[in-house]
Short mmCIF file of C-alpha atoms in Angstrom, two decimals:
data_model
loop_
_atom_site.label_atom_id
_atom_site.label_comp_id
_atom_site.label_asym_id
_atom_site.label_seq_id
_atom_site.Cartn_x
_atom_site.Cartn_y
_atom_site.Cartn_z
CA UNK Z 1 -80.21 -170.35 8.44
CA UNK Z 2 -81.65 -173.43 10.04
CA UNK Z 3 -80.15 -175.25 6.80
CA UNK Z 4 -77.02 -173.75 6.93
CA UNK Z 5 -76.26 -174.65 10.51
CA UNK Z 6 -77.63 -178.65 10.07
CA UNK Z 7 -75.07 -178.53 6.78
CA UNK Z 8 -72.05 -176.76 8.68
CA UNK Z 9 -72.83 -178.25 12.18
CA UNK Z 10 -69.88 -180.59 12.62
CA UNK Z 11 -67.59 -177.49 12.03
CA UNK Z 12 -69.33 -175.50 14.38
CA UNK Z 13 -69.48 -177.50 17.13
CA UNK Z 14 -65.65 -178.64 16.84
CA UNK Z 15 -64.80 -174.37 16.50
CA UNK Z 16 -66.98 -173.80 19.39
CA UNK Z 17 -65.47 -176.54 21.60
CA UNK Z 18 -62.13 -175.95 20.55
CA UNK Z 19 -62.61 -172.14 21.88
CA UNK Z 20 -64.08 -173.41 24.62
CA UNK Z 21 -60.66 -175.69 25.62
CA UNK Z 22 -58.17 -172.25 24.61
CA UNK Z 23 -59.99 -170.07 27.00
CA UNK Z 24 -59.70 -173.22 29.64
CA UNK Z 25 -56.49 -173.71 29.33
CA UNK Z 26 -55.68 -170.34 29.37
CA UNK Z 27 -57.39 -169.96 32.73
CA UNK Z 28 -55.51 -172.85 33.70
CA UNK Z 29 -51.95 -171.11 33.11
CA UNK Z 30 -53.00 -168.36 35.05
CA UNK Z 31 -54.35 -169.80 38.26
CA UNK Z 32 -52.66 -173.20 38.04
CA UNK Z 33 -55.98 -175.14 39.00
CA UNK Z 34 -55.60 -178.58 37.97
CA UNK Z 35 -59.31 -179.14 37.08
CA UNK Z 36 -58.96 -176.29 34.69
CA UNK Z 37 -56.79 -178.25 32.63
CA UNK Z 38 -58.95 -181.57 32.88
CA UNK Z 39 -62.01 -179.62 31.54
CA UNK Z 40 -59.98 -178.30 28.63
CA UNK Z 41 -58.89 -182.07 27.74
CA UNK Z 42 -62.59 -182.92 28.08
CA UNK Z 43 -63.68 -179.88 25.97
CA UNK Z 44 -60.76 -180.96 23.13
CA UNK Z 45 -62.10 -184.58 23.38
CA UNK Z 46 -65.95 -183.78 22.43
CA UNK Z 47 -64.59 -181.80 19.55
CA UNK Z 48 -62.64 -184.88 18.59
CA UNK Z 49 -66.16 -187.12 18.71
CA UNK Z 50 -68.38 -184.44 16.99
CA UNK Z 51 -67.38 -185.82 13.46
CA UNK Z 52 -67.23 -189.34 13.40
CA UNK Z 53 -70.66 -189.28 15.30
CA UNK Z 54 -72.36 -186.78 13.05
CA UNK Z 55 -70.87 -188.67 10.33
CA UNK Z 56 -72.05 -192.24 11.77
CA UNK Z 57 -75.65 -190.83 11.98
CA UNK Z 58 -76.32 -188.78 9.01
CA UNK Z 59 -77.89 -191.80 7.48
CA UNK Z 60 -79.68 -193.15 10.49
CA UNK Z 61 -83.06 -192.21 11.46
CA UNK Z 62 -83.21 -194.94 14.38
CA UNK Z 63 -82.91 -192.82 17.72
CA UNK Z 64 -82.96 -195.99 19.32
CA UNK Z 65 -79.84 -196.90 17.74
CA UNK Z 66 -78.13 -193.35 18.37
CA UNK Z 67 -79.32 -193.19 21.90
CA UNK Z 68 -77.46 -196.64 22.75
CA UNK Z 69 -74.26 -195.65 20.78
CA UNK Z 70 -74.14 -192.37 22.64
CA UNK Z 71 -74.74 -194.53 25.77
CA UNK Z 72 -71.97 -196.86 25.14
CA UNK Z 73 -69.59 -193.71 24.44
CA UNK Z 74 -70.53 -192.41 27.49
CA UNK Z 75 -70.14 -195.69 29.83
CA UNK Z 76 -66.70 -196.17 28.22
CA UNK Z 77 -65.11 -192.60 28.85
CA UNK Z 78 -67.15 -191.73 32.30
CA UNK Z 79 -64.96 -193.50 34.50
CA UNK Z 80 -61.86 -192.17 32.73
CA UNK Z 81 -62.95 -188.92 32.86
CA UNK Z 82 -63.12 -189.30 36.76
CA UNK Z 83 -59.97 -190.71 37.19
CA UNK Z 84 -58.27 -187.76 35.75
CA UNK Z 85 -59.82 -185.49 37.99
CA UNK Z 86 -58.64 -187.86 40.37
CA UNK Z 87 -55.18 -187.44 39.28
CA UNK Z 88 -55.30 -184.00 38.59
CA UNK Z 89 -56.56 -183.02 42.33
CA UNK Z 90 -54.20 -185.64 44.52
CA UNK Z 91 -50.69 -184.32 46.40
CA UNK Z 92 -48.06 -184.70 44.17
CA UNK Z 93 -45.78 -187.31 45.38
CA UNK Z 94 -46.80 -191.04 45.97
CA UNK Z 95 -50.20 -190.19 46.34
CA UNK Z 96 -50.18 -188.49 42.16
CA UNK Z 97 -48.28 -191.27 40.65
CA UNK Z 98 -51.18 -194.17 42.64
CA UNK Z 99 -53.68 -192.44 40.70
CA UNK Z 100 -52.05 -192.38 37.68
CA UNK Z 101 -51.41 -196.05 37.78
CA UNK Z 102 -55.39 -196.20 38.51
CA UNK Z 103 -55.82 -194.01 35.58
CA UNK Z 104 -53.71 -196.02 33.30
CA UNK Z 105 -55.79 -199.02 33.98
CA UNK Z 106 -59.16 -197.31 33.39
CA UNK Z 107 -57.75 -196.09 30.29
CA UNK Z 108 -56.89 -199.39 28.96
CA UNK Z 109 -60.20 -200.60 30.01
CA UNK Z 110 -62.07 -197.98 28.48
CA UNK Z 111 -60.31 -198.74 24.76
CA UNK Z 112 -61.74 -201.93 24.99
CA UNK Z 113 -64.91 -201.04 26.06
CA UNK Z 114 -65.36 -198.13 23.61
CA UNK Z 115 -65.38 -200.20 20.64
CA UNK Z 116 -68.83 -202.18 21.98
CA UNK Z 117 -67.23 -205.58 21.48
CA UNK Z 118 -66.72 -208.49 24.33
CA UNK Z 119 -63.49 -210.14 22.68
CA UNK Z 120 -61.70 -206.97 22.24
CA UNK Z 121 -58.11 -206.51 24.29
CA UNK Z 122 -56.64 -203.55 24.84
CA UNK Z 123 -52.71 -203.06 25.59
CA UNK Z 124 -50.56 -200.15 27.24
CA UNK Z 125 -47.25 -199.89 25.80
CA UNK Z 126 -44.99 -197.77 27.52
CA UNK Z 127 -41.55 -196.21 26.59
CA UNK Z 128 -38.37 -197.69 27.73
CA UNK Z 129 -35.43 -196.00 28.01
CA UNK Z 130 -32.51 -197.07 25.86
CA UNK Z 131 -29.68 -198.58 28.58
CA UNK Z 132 -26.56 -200.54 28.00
CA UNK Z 133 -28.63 -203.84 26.64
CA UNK Z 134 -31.28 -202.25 24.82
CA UNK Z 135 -32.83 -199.63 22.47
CA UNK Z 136 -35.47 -197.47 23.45
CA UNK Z 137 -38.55 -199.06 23.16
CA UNK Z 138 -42.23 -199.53 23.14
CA UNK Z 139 -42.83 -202.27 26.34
CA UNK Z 140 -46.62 -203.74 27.19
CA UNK Z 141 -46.96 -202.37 30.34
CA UNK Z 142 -50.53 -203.51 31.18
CA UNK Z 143 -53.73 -204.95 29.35
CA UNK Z 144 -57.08 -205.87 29.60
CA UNK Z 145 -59.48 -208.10 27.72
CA UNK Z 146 -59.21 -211.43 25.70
CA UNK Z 147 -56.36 -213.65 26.22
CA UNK Z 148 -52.96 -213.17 28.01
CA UNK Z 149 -50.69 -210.09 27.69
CA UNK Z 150 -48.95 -208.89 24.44
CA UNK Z 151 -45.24 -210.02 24.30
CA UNK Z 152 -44.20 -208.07 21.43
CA UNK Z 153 -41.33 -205.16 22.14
CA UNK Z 154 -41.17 -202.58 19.56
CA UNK Z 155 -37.27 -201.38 19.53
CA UNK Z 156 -35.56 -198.42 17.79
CA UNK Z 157 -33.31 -199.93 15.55
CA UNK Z 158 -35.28 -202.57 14.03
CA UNK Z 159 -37.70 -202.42 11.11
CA UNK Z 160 -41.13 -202.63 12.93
CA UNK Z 161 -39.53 -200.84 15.45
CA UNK Z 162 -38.37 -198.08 14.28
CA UNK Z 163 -42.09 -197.30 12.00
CA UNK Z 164 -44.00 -197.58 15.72
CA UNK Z 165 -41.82 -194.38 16.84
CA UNK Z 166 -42.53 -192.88 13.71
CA UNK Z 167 -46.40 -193.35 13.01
CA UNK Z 168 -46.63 -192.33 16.96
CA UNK Z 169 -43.94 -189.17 17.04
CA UNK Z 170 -45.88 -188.23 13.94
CA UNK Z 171 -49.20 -188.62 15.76
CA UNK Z 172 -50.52 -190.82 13.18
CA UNK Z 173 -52.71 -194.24 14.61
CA UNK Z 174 -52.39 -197.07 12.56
CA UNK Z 175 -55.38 -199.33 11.79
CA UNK Z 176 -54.96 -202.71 10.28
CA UNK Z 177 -58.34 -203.97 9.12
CA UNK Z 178 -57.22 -207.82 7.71
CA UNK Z 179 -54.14 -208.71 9.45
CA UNK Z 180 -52.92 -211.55 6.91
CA UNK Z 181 -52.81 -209.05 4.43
CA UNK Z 182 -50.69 -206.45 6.44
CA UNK Z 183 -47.46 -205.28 4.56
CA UNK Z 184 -46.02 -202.90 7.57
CA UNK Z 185 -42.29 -202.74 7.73
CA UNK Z 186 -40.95 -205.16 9.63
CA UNK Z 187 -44.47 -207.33 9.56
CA UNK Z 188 -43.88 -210.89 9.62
CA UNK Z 189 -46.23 -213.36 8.32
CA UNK Z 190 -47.07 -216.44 11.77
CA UNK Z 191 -49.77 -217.16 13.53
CA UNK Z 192 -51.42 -214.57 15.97
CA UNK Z 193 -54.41 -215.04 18.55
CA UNK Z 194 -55.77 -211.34 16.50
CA UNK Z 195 -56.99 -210.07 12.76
CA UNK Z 196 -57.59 -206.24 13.17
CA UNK Z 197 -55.94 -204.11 15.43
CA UNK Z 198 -55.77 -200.52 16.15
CA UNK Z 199 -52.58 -198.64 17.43
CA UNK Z 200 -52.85 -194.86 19.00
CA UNK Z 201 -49.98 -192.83 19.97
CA UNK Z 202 -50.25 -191.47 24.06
CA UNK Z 203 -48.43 -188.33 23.89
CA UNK Z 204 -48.79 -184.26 24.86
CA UNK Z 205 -47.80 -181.65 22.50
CA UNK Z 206 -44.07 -182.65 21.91
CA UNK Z 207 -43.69 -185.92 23.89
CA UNK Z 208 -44.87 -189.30 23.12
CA UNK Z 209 -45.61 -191.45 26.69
CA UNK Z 210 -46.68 -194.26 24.86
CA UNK Z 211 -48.60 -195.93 22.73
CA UNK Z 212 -52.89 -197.91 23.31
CA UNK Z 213 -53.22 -201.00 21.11
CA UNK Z 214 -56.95 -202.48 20.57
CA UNK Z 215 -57.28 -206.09 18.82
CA UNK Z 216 -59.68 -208.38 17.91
CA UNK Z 217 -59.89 -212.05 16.77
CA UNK Z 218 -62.61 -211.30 13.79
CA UNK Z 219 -62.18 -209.06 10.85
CA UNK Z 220 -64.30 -206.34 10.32
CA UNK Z 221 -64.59 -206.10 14.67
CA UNK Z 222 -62.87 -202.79 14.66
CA UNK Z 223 -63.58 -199.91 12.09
CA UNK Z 224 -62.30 -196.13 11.31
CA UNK Z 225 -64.84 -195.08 13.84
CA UNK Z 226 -63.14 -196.34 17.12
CA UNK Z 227 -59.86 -195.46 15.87
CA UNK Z 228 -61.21 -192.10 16.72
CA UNK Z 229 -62.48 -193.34 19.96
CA UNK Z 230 -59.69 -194.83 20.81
CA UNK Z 231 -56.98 -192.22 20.34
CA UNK Z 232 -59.26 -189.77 22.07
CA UNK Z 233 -58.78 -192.69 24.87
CA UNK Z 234 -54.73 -192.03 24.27
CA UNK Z 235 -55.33 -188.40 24.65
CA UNK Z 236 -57.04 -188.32 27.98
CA UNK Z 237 -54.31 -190.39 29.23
CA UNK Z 238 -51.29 -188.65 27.66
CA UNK Z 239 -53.16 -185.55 29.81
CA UNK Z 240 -53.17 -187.30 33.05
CA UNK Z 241 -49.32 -188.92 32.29
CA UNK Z 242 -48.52 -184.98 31.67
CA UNK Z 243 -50.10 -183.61 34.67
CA UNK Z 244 -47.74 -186.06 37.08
CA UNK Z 245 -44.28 -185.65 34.52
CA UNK Z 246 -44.33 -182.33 33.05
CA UNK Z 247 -40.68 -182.52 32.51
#
């Protein structure tokens, strides 16, 4: 039995925890308690982390080592986790949308932080609105980390553009391990301050608010495992986004 459960224990844990966040969010349709729904993002986040942690460690006998990754995980996502209660208990009104501003720069904080490494930057691109002059379009709204903020617009419309809306509609992140080797639609070959990146859609169930970036100057700086980090990151702050626009 014992063997069975140490074999099957990732899948257990993500059933269990994904239970866990249907009976919360039921709850939270019923009595409309805000906190509800921030435990059920928590509970669908852990499930998200069981795998690539399990997997990480398999191989690992150093608890040292597992104690300070789990540490690291936890000093990253902590604060975030805080500011969504924030958001999710405050008025609605001015008061709501000042904590979601808060939470948005905690979140982009956090996807740096996540990934262990001090030269990391981490961008929020929000959607823009298509008006008479321009597409709709991915915007850097804030950013935290090395260097100065991202300039690049992603616009509907134009090659690189229009994949960015895809990859993120389709809830798929997109990881770029060598950067002079890149062949993404619309990718053109110049000089960038960055190697590897990692790009992870914000968005609730049917609506994309926007999309986290990560980047580093060094290859091999990010890897498959804080992709999953990150987006989890996206997802905590798609709930948060959600809570203050439901519409």
């Amino acid at each position: 039995m014992l063997k069975f459960i140490r074999k099957h224990r990732s899948t257990i844990c993500v059933a269990a925890l994904a239970a866990i966040s249907f009976c919360l969010q039921a709850w939270y349709r019923a009595s409309n308690e805000g906190w509800l729904f921030a435990l059920s993002i928590v509970a669908v986040v852990l499930a998200a982390l069981v795998v690539p942690i399990f997997k990480h460690f398999d191989d690992k006998a150093d608890k040292r080592e597992l104690d300070a990754y789990k540490e690291q995980v936890a000093d990253a996502l902590e604060p975030l986790l805080q500011q969504l209660v924030k958001v999710s208990e405050a008025e609605p009104g001015h008061r709501k949308h000042t904590q979601l501003s808060g939470l948005v720069r905690v979140a982009i904080e956090s996807a740096r932080h996540v990934a262990g490494q001090r030269r990391l930057r981490a961008t929020y691109y929000r959607i823009r609105p298509a008006d008479a002059r321009k597409n709709e379009r991915f915007s850097p709204e804030g950013h935290t980390g090395r260097g100065t903020k991202p300039k690049t617009v992603f616009s509907r419309g134009t090659a690189n553009g229009n994949f960015v809306f895809k990859k993120m509609e389709d809830n798929e992140p997109i990881f770029v391990g060598d950067v002079d080797k890149c062949d993404l639609p619309g990718w053109k070959a110049r000089s960038r301050d960055y190697k590897t990146f990692i790009s992870v859609p914000v968005r609730g169930e049917s609506r994309v608010y926007g999309m986290l970036t990560v980047d580093a100057p060094t290859v091999g700086e990010l890897t498959e495992y804080d992709e999953s980090f990150i987006k989890c990151v996206g997802l905590l702050l798609a709930s948060g986004i959600a809570m203050v626009n439901p519409n």
